[in-house]
């Protein structure tokens, strides 16, 4: 029996710094990448978050799939090539005196041939909070019935316990392409890889990049992560 070829999918994960920087550059960066899906951290989460999320998606040439205020600024955007069949938002327990954090999830079908679960989160800057948040995020990832694509601003590097929790059993796209030396934060003074994209081992990582250009340095305080994948085709 001939094995079905994989289905290509281009993914961007991007902490957009609450659109505090050059929004025209931000839109241009994403449009030039031509992604099928964008996993956003620090998206709209306050007053008029729905029209703001729609406007952000429109500036990228995409539509809103899931997230926003119910996911505390985590936002999943898709092209019309991707169909969303279910979505879910999650809020992590609040530690008094800290910011609320959460995650967004969407079950998707691309090209009518491949199903996958898209997930995004943004963990706390507090190292005491992150492990429990990572465990809650990971519980949802492990419960997914389709291959997972998960991206997050983990606010720690690959040597951290929260990172290890989320990464367990998944493929780190940067490591798969031998590009774990590509730093994601900050644009002004790159010194850390705290933004990651992980995929189910059934998904093939074709290419990985951290896009460092004059335009991305104007667009946010994080660099975008750009990954090309091949999804397993449905039988």
PDB file of C-alpha atoms in Angstrom:
ATOM      1  CA  UNK A   1       0.000   0.000   0.000  1.00  0.00           C
ATOM      2  CA  UNK A   2       1.372   3.436  -0.942  1.00  0.00           C
ATOM      3  CA  UNK A   3       1.568   5.846   1.985  1.00  0.00           C
ATOM      4  CA  UNK A   4      -0.310   9.122   1.511  1.00  0.00           C
ATOM      5  CA  UNK A   5       1.968  12.159   1.229  1.00  0.00           C
ATOM      6  CA  UNK A   6       1.994  14.667   4.055  1.00  0.00           C
ATOM      7  CA  UNK A   7      -0.094  17.823   3.995  1.00  0.00           C
ATOM      8  CA  UNK A   8       1.958  21.042   4.225  1.00  0.00           C
ATOM      9  CA  UNK A   9       1.157  23.629   6.875  1.00  0.00           C
ATOM     10  CA  UNK A  10       2.978  26.880   7.634  1.00  0.00           C
ATOM     11  CA  UNK A  11       2.766  28.111  11.222  1.00  0.00           C
ATOM     12  CA  UNK A  12       3.795  31.383  12.858  1.00  0.00           C
ATOM     13  CA  UNK A  13       3.996  31.799  16.632  1.00  0.00           C
ATOM     14  CA  UNK A  14       4.247  35.422  17.682  1.00  0.00           C
ATOM     15  CA  UNK A  15       4.135  37.412  20.906  1.00  0.00           C
ATOM     16  CA  UNK A  16       2.901  40.717  19.487  1.00  0.00           C
ATOM     17  CA  UNK A  17       3.540  42.807  22.642  1.00  0.00           C
ATOM     18  CA  UNK A  18      -0.111  43.883  22.844  1.00  0.00           C
ATOM     19  CA  UNK A  19       0.349  45.780  19.550  1.00  0.00           C
ATOM     20  CA  UNK A  20       2.347  48.453  21.351  1.00  0.00           C
ATOM     21  CA  UNK A  21       4.939  48.761  18.622  1.00  0.00           C
ATOM     22  CA  UNK A  22       4.824  49.369  14.850  1.00  0.00           C
ATOM     23  CA  UNK A  23       1.511  47.763  13.852  1.00  0.00           C
ATOM     24  CA  UNK A  24       2.089  48.346  10.135  1.00  0.00           C
ATOM     25  CA  UNK A  25       5.369  46.457  10.396  1.00  0.00           C
ATOM     26  CA  UNK A  26       3.622  43.738  12.401  1.00  0.00           C
ATOM     27  CA  UNK A  27       1.002  43.213   9.696  1.00  0.00           C
ATOM     28  CA  UNK A  28       3.648  43.247   6.963  1.00  0.00           C
ATOM     29  CA  UNK A  29       5.775  40.647   8.775  1.00  0.00           C
ATOM     30  CA  UNK A  30       2.906  38.189   9.026  1.00  0.00           C
ATOM     31  CA  UNK A  31       1.569  38.801   5.528  1.00  0.00           C
ATOM     32  CA  UNK A  32       5.026  38.252   4.029  1.00  0.00           C
ATOM     33  CA  UNK A  33       5.309  34.932   5.879  1.00  0.00           C
ATOM     34  CA  UNK A  34       2.021  33.739   4.290  1.00  0.00           C
ATOM     35  CA  UNK A  35       1.111  31.407   7.153  1.00  0.00           C
ATOM     36  CA  UNK A  36      -1.789  28.992   7.296  1.00  0.00           C
ATOM     37  CA  UNK A  37      -2.115  29.566  11.043  1.00  0.00           C
ATOM     38  CA  UNK A  38      -0.797  32.121  13.526  1.00  0.00           C
ATOM     39  CA  UNK A  39      -0.569  31.447  17.254  1.00  0.00           C
ATOM     40  CA  UNK A  40      -0.620  34.834  18.985  1.00  0.00           C
ATOM     41  CA  UNK A  41       0.462  35.719  22.495  1.00  0.00           C
ATOM     42  CA  UNK A  42      -0.490  39.103  24.010  1.00  0.00           C
ATOM     43  CA  UNK A  43      -3.406  39.576  21.642  1.00  0.00           C
ATOM     44  CA  UNK A  44      -6.508  41.674  22.437  1.00  0.00           C
ATOM     45  CA  UNK A  45      -7.987  40.775  25.824  1.00  0.00           C
ATOM     46  CA  UNK A  46      -9.755  43.845  27.172  1.00  0.00           C
ATOM     47  CA  UNK A  47     -12.432  46.320  26.052  1.00  0.00           C
ATOM     48  CA  UNK A  48     -13.761  45.596  22.546  1.00  0.00           C
ATOM     49  CA  UNK A  49     -11.499  42.560  22.268  1.00  0.00           C
ATOM     50  CA  UNK A  50     -13.720  40.893  19.645  1.00  0.00           C
ATOM     51  CA  UNK A  51     -13.534  43.659  17.005  1.00  0.00           C
ATOM     52  CA  UNK A  52      -9.875  44.235  17.874  1.00  0.00           C
ATOM     53  CA  UNK A  53      -9.116  40.542  17.354  1.00  0.00           C
ATOM     54  CA  UNK A  54     -10.993  40.563  14.054  1.00  0.00           C
ATOM     55  CA  UNK A  55      -9.112  43.684  12.942  1.00  0.00           C
ATOM     56  CA  UNK A  56      -5.784  42.097  13.870  1.00  0.00           C
ATOM     57  CA  UNK A  57      -6.668  38.943  11.942  1.00  0.00           C
ATOM     58  CA  UNK A  58      -7.796  41.022   8.973  1.00  0.00           C
ATOM     59  CA  UNK A  59      -4.512  42.936   8.947  1.00  0.00           C
ATOM     60  CA  UNK A  60      -2.776  39.559   8.610  1.00  0.00           C
ATOM     61  CA  UNK A  61      -5.168  38.312   5.907  1.00  0.00           C
ATOM     62  CA  UNK A  62      -6.560  35.706   8.316  1.00  0.00           C
ATOM     63  CA  UNK A  63      -9.656  35.017  10.440  1.00  0.00           C
ATOM     64  CA  UNK A  64     -10.116  34.385  14.164  1.00  0.00           C
ATOM     65  CA  UNK A  65     -10.325  30.705  15.113  1.00  0.00           C
ATOM     66  CA  UNK A  66     -10.276  30.827  18.922  1.00  0.00           C
ATOM     67  CA  UNK A  67      -9.090  32.745  21.959  1.00  0.00           C
ATOM     68  CA  UNK A  68      -9.105  36.389  22.930  1.00  0.00           C
ATOM     69  CA  UNK A  69     -10.409  37.500  26.324  1.00  0.00           C
ATOM     70  CA  UNK A  70     -11.583  33.989  27.376  1.00  0.00           C
ATOM     71  CA  UNK A  71      -8.011  32.766  26.781  1.00  0.00           C
ATOM     72  CA  UNK A  72      -6.476  35.919  28.285  1.00  0.00           C
ATOM     73  CA  UNK A  73      -4.878  37.241  25.112  1.00  0.00           C
ATOM     74  CA  UNK A  74      -3.916  33.947  23.504  1.00  0.00           C
ATOM     75  CA  UNK A  75      -5.392  34.004  20.017  1.00  0.00           C
ATOM     76  CA  UNK A  76      -5.485  31.441  17.198  1.00  0.00           C
ATOM     77  CA  UNK A  77      -5.827  32.758  13.648  1.00  0.00           C
ATOM     78  CA  UNK A  78      -6.236  30.737  10.464  1.00  0.00           C
ATOM     79  CA  UNK A  79      -6.338  31.150   6.720  1.00  0.00           C
ATOM     80  CA  UNK A  80      -9.424  30.067   4.799  1.00  0.00           C
ATOM     81  CA  UNK A  81      -7.513  26.912   3.891  1.00  0.00           C
ATOM     82  CA  UNK A  82      -8.005  25.715   7.474  1.00  0.00           C
ATOM     83  CA  UNK A  83     -11.419  24.756   8.840  1.00  0.00           C
ATOM     84  CA  UNK A  84     -12.018  24.916  12.605  1.00  0.00           C
ATOM     85  CA  UNK A  85     -14.358  22.235  13.937  1.00  0.00           C
ATOM     86  CA  UNK A  86     -14.061  22.878  17.698  1.00  0.00           C
ATOM     87  CA  UNK A  87     -12.446  25.412  19.996  1.00  0.00           C
ATOM     88  CA  UNK A  88     -11.755  25.819  23.696  1.00  0.00           C
ATOM     89  CA  UNK A  89     -10.296  28.440  26.019  1.00  0.00           C
ATOM     90  CA  UNK A  90      -8.571  27.874  29.347  1.00  0.00           C
ATOM     91  CA  UNK A  91      -7.709  30.101  32.296  1.00  0.00           C
ATOM     92  CA  UNK A  92      -5.068  29.109  34.784  1.00  0.00           C
ATOM     93  CA  UNK A  93      -5.751  29.695  38.509  1.00  0.00           C
ATOM     94  CA  UNK A  94      -4.955  33.237  39.606  1.00  0.00           C
ATOM     95  CA  UNK A  95      -2.134  33.809  42.060  1.00  0.00           C
ATOM     96  CA  UNK A  96      -2.971  36.932  44.102  1.00  0.00           C
ATOM     97  CA  UNK A  97      -0.999  39.902  42.885  1.00  0.00           C
ATOM     98  CA  UNK A  98      -0.139  38.285  39.543  1.00  0.00           C
ATOM     99  CA  UNK A  99      -1.557  38.510  36.022  1.00  0.00           C
ATOM    100  CA  UNK A 100      -4.113  35.985  34.823  1.00  0.00           C
ATOM    101  CA  UNK A 101      -2.765  33.561  32.231  1.00  0.00           C
ATOM    102  CA  UNK A 102      -4.433  31.031  29.951  1.00  0.00           C
ATOM    103  CA  UNK A 103      -4.445  29.093  26.710  1.00  0.00           C
ATOM    104  CA  UNK A 104      -6.459  28.604  23.526  1.00  0.00           C
ATOM    105  CA  UNK A 105      -7.139  25.411  21.572  1.00  0.00           C
ATOM    106  CA  UNK A 106      -8.739  24.608  18.226  1.00  0.00           C
ATOM    107  CA  UNK A 107      -9.351  21.327  16.448  1.00  0.00           C
ATOM    108  CA  UNK A 108      -8.746  21.935  12.762  1.00  0.00           C
ATOM    109  CA  UNK A 109      -8.910  20.325   9.329  1.00  0.00           C
ATOM    110  CA  UNK A 110      -6.662  21.472   6.489  1.00  0.00           C
ATOM    111  CA  UNK A 111      -7.190  20.715   2.813  1.00  0.00           C
ATOM    112  CA  UNK A 112      -9.909  18.257   3.805  1.00  0.00           C
ATOM    113  CA  UNK A 113      -7.144  15.734   4.388  1.00  0.00           C
ATOM    114  CA  UNK A 114      -5.440  16.293   7.734  1.00  0.00           C
ATOM    115  CA  UNK A 115      -6.762  16.922  11.210  1.00  0.00           C
ATOM    116  CA  UNK A 116      -4.729  18.558  13.959  1.00  0.00           C
ATOM    117  CA  UNK A 117      -5.079  20.358  17.268  1.00  0.00           C
ATOM    118  CA  UNK A 118      -3.706  23.884  17.424  1.00  0.00           C
ATOM    119  CA  UNK A 119      -2.808  25.286  20.861  1.00  0.00           C
ATOM    120  CA  UNK A 120      -1.210  28.422  22.249  1.00  0.00           C
ATOM    121  CA  UNK A 121      -0.305  29.735  25.674  1.00  0.00           C
ATOM    122  CA  UNK A 122       1.722  32.362  27.509  1.00  0.00           C
ATOM    123  CA  UNK A 123       3.128  31.329  30.876  1.00  0.00           C
ATOM    124  CA  UNK A 124       3.882  33.530  33.850  1.00  0.00           C
ATOM    125  CA  UNK A 125       7.051  35.539  34.339  1.00  0.00           C
ATOM    126  CA  UNK A 126       7.096  34.156  37.902  1.00  0.00           C
ATOM    127  CA  UNK A 127       9.163  30.929  38.085  1.00  0.00           C
ATOM    128  CA  UNK A 128       7.091  29.779  41.065  1.00  0.00           C
ATOM    129  CA  UNK A 129       3.880  29.923  38.987  1.00  0.00           C
ATOM    130  CA  UNK A 130       5.061  28.480  35.691  1.00  0.00           C
ATOM    131  CA  UNK A 131       5.328  24.754  36.517  1.00  0.00           C
ATOM    132  CA  UNK A 132       1.677  24.443  37.562  1.00  0.00           C
ATOM    133  CA  UNK A 133       0.529  26.422  34.519  1.00  0.00           C
ATOM    134  CA  UNK A 134       2.668  24.234  32.261  1.00  0.00           C
ATOM    135  CA  UNK A 135       1.124  21.118  33.813  1.00  0.00           C
ATOM    136  CA  UNK A 136      -2.415  22.381  33.098  1.00  0.00           C
ATOM    137  CA  UNK A 137      -1.486  23.276  29.522  1.00  0.00           C
ATOM    138  CA  UNK A 138       0.174  19.899  29.032  1.00  0.00           C
ATOM    139  CA  UNK A 139      -2.876  18.045  30.388  1.00  0.00           C
ATOM    140  CA  UNK A 140      -4.988  19.550  27.597  1.00  0.00           C
ATOM    141  CA  UNK A 141      -2.366  18.759  24.972  1.00  0.00           C
ATOM    142  CA  UNK A 142      -2.190  15.148  26.097  1.00  0.00           C
ATOM    143  CA  UNK A 143      -5.986  14.881  25.920  1.00  0.00           C
ATOM    144  CA  UNK A 144      -6.108  15.936  22.254  1.00  0.00           C
ATOM    145  CA  UNK A 145      -7.294  13.193  19.902  1.00  0.00           C
ATOM    146  CA  UNK A 146      -5.530  14.620  16.830  1.00  0.00           C
ATOM    147  CA  UNK A 147      -1.816  15.463  16.346  1.00  0.00           C
ATOM    148  CA  UNK A 148      -0.860  18.545  18.334  1.00  0.00           C
ATOM    149  CA  UNK A 149       0.836  21.756  17.236  1.00  0.00           C
ATOM    150  CA  UNK A 150       1.513  23.792  20.379  1.00  0.00           C
ATOM    151  CA  UNK A 151       3.293  27.113  20.677  1.00  0.00           C
ATOM    152  CA  UNK A 152       3.937  29.279  23.704  1.00  0.00           C
ATOM    153  CA  UNK A 153       5.882  32.114  25.192  1.00  0.00           C
ATOM    154  CA  UNK A 154       7.142  30.024  28.096  1.00  0.00           C
ATOM    155  CA  UNK A 155       9.044  32.867  29.780  1.00  0.00           C
ATOM    156  CA  UNK A 156      11.931  30.467  30.384  1.00  0.00           C
ATOM    157  CA  UNK A 157      14.485  28.624  28.304  1.00  0.00           C
ATOM    158  CA  UNK A 158      14.861  24.930  27.436  1.00  0.00           C
ATOM    159  CA  UNK A 159      16.600  24.224  30.750  1.00  0.00           C
ATOM    160  CA  UNK A 160      13.495  25.224  32.754  1.00  0.00           C
ATOM    161  CA  UNK A 161      11.007  22.838  34.416  1.00  0.00           C
ATOM    162  CA  UNK A 162       7.930  24.326  32.723  1.00  0.00           C
ATOM    163  CA  UNK A 163       9.573  23.972  29.320  1.00  0.00           C
ATOM    164  CA  UNK A 164      10.415  20.328  30.092  1.00  0.00           C
ATOM    165  CA  UNK A 165       6.809  19.642  31.083  1.00  0.00           C
ATOM    166  CA  UNK A 166       5.328  21.020  27.869  1.00  0.00           C
ATOM    167  CA  UNK A 167       8.025  19.492  25.653  1.00  0.00           C
ATOM    168  CA  UNK A 168       7.736  15.961  27.029  1.00  0.00           C
ATOM    169  CA  UNK A 169       6.777  13.525  24.274  1.00  0.00           C
ATOM    170  CA  UNK A 170       6.691  16.269  21.622  1.00  0.00           C
ATOM    171  CA  UNK A 171       9.199  17.439  19.017  1.00  0.00           C
ATOM    172  CA  UNK A 172      10.847  20.823  19.581  1.00  0.00           C
ATOM    173  CA  UNK A 173      10.812  22.275  16.060  1.00  0.00           C
ATOM    174  CA  UNK A 174      14.005  24.260  16.638  1.00  0.00           C
ATOM    175  CA  UNK A 175      15.903  21.194  17.814  1.00  0.00           C
ATOM    176  CA  UNK A 176      14.562  19.127  14.921  1.00  0.00           C
ATOM    177  CA  UNK A 177      16.153  21.576  12.478  1.00  0.00           C
ATOM    178  CA  UNK A 178      19.332  22.037  14.564  1.00  0.00           C
ATOM    179  CA  UNK A 179      18.473  25.711  15.087  1.00  0.00           C
ATOM    180  CA  UNK A 180      18.047  25.901  18.846  1.00  0.00           C
ATOM    181  CA  UNK A 181      20.652  28.668  18.859  1.00  0.00           C
ATOM    182  CA  UNK A 182      18.137  31.057  17.249  1.00  0.00           C
ATOM    183  CA  UNK A 183      17.126  33.462  20.032  1.00  0.00           C
ATOM    184  CA  UNK A 184      13.580  34.849  20.228  1.00  0.00           C
ATOM    185  CA  UNK A 185      13.746  37.581  22.890  1.00  0.00           C
ATOM    186  CA  UNK A 186      14.287  40.441  23.065  1.00  0.00           C
ATOM    187  CA  UNK A 187      14.403  42.128  19.686  1.00  0.00           C
ATOM    188  CA  UNK A 188      16.417  44.979  21.172  1.00  0.00           C
ATOM    189  CA  UNK A 189      18.993  42.650  22.733  1.00  0.00           C
ATOM    190  CA  UNK A 190      18.478  38.989  21.762  1.00  0.00           C
ATOM    191  CA  UNK A 191      19.655  36.776  24.598  1.00  0.00           C
ATOM    192  CA  UNK A 192      17.065  34.027  25.234  1.00  0.00           C
ATOM    193  CA  UNK A 193      14.967  31.385  23.457  1.00  0.00           C
ATOM    194  CA  UNK A 194      11.699  31.571  25.394  1.00  0.00           C
ATOM    195  CA  UNK A 195       9.251  31.176  22.490  1.00  0.00           C
ATOM    196  CA  UNK A 196       8.808  27.582  21.349  1.00  0.00           C
ATOM    197  CA  UNK A 197       6.806  25.466  18.958  1.00  0.00           C
ATOM    198  CA  UNK A 198       6.270  21.774  19.699  1.00  0.00           C
ATOM    199  CA  UNK A 199       4.621  19.164  17.496  1.00  0.00           C
ATOM    200  CA  UNK A 200       3.399  15.606  17.737  1.00  0.00           C
ATOM    201  CA  UNK A 201       6.121  13.165  16.562  1.00  0.00           C
ATOM    202  CA  UNK A 202       3.798  12.111  13.718  1.00  0.00           C
ATOM    203  CA  UNK A 203       4.224  15.606  12.261  1.00  0.00           C
ATOM    204  CA  UNK A 204       7.364  16.252  10.204  1.00  0.00           C
ATOM    205  CA  UNK A 205       9.268  19.503  10.739  1.00  0.00           C
ATOM    206  CA  UNK A 206      10.412  20.701   7.306  1.00  0.00           C
ATOM    207  CA  UNK A 207      11.893  24.084   8.210  1.00  0.00           C
ATOM    208  CA  UNK A 208      12.286  26.390  11.213  1.00  0.00           C
ATOM    209  CA  UNK A 209      13.322  30.010  11.500  1.00  0.00           C
ATOM    210  CA  UNK A 210      13.305  32.914  13.914  1.00  0.00           C
ATOM    211  CA  UNK A 211      12.681  35.900  11.665  1.00  0.00           C
ATOM    212  CA  UNK A 212      15.174  38.617  12.570  1.00  0.00           C
ATOM    213  CA  UNK A 213      14.865  41.581  10.200  1.00  0.00           C
ATOM    214  CA  UNK A 214      14.690  45.361  10.609  1.00  0.00           C
ATOM    215  CA  UNK A 215      10.930  45.010  10.180  1.00  0.00           C
ATOM    216  CA  UNK A 216      10.496  42.389  12.917  1.00  0.00           C
ATOM    217  CA  UNK A 217      12.623  44.506  15.253  1.00  0.00           C
ATOM    218  CA  UNK A 218      10.067  47.311  14.825  1.00  0.00           C
ATOM    219  CA  UNK A 219       6.993  45.097  15.050  1.00  0.00           C
ATOM    220  CA  UNK A 220       7.282  43.644  18.581  1.00  0.00           C
ATOM    221  CA  UNK A 221       9.685  42.920  21.420  1.00  0.00           C
ATOM    222  CA  UNK A 222       9.718  39.206  20.414  1.00  0.00           C
ATOM    223  CA  UNK A 223      10.818  37.749  17.098  1.00  0.00           C
ATOM    224  CA  UNK A 224       8.258  35.588  15.274  1.00  0.00           C
ATOM    225  CA  UNK A 225       8.861  31.861  15.008  1.00  0.00           C
ATOM    226  CA  UNK A 226       8.157  30.493  11.520  1.00  0.00           C
ATOM    227  CA  UNK A 227       7.809  26.747  10.988  1.00  0.00           C
ATOM    228  CA  UNK A 228       6.925  24.621   7.949  1.00  0.00           C
ATOM    229  CA  UNK A 229       5.336  21.259   8.746  1.00  0.00           C
ATOM    230  CA  UNK A 230       4.020  18.163   7.005  1.00  0.00           C
ATOM    231  CA  UNK A 231       0.908  16.766   8.640  1.00  0.00           C
ATOM    232  CA  UNK A 232      -0.040  13.117   8.366  1.00  0.00           C
ATOM    233  CA  UNK A 233      -2.850  12.771   5.844  1.00  0.00           C
ATOM    234  CA  UNK A 234      -6.062  11.133   6.978  1.00  0.00           C
ATOM    235  CA  UNK A 235      -6.584   7.571   5.833  1.00  0.00           C
TER     236      UNK A 235
END
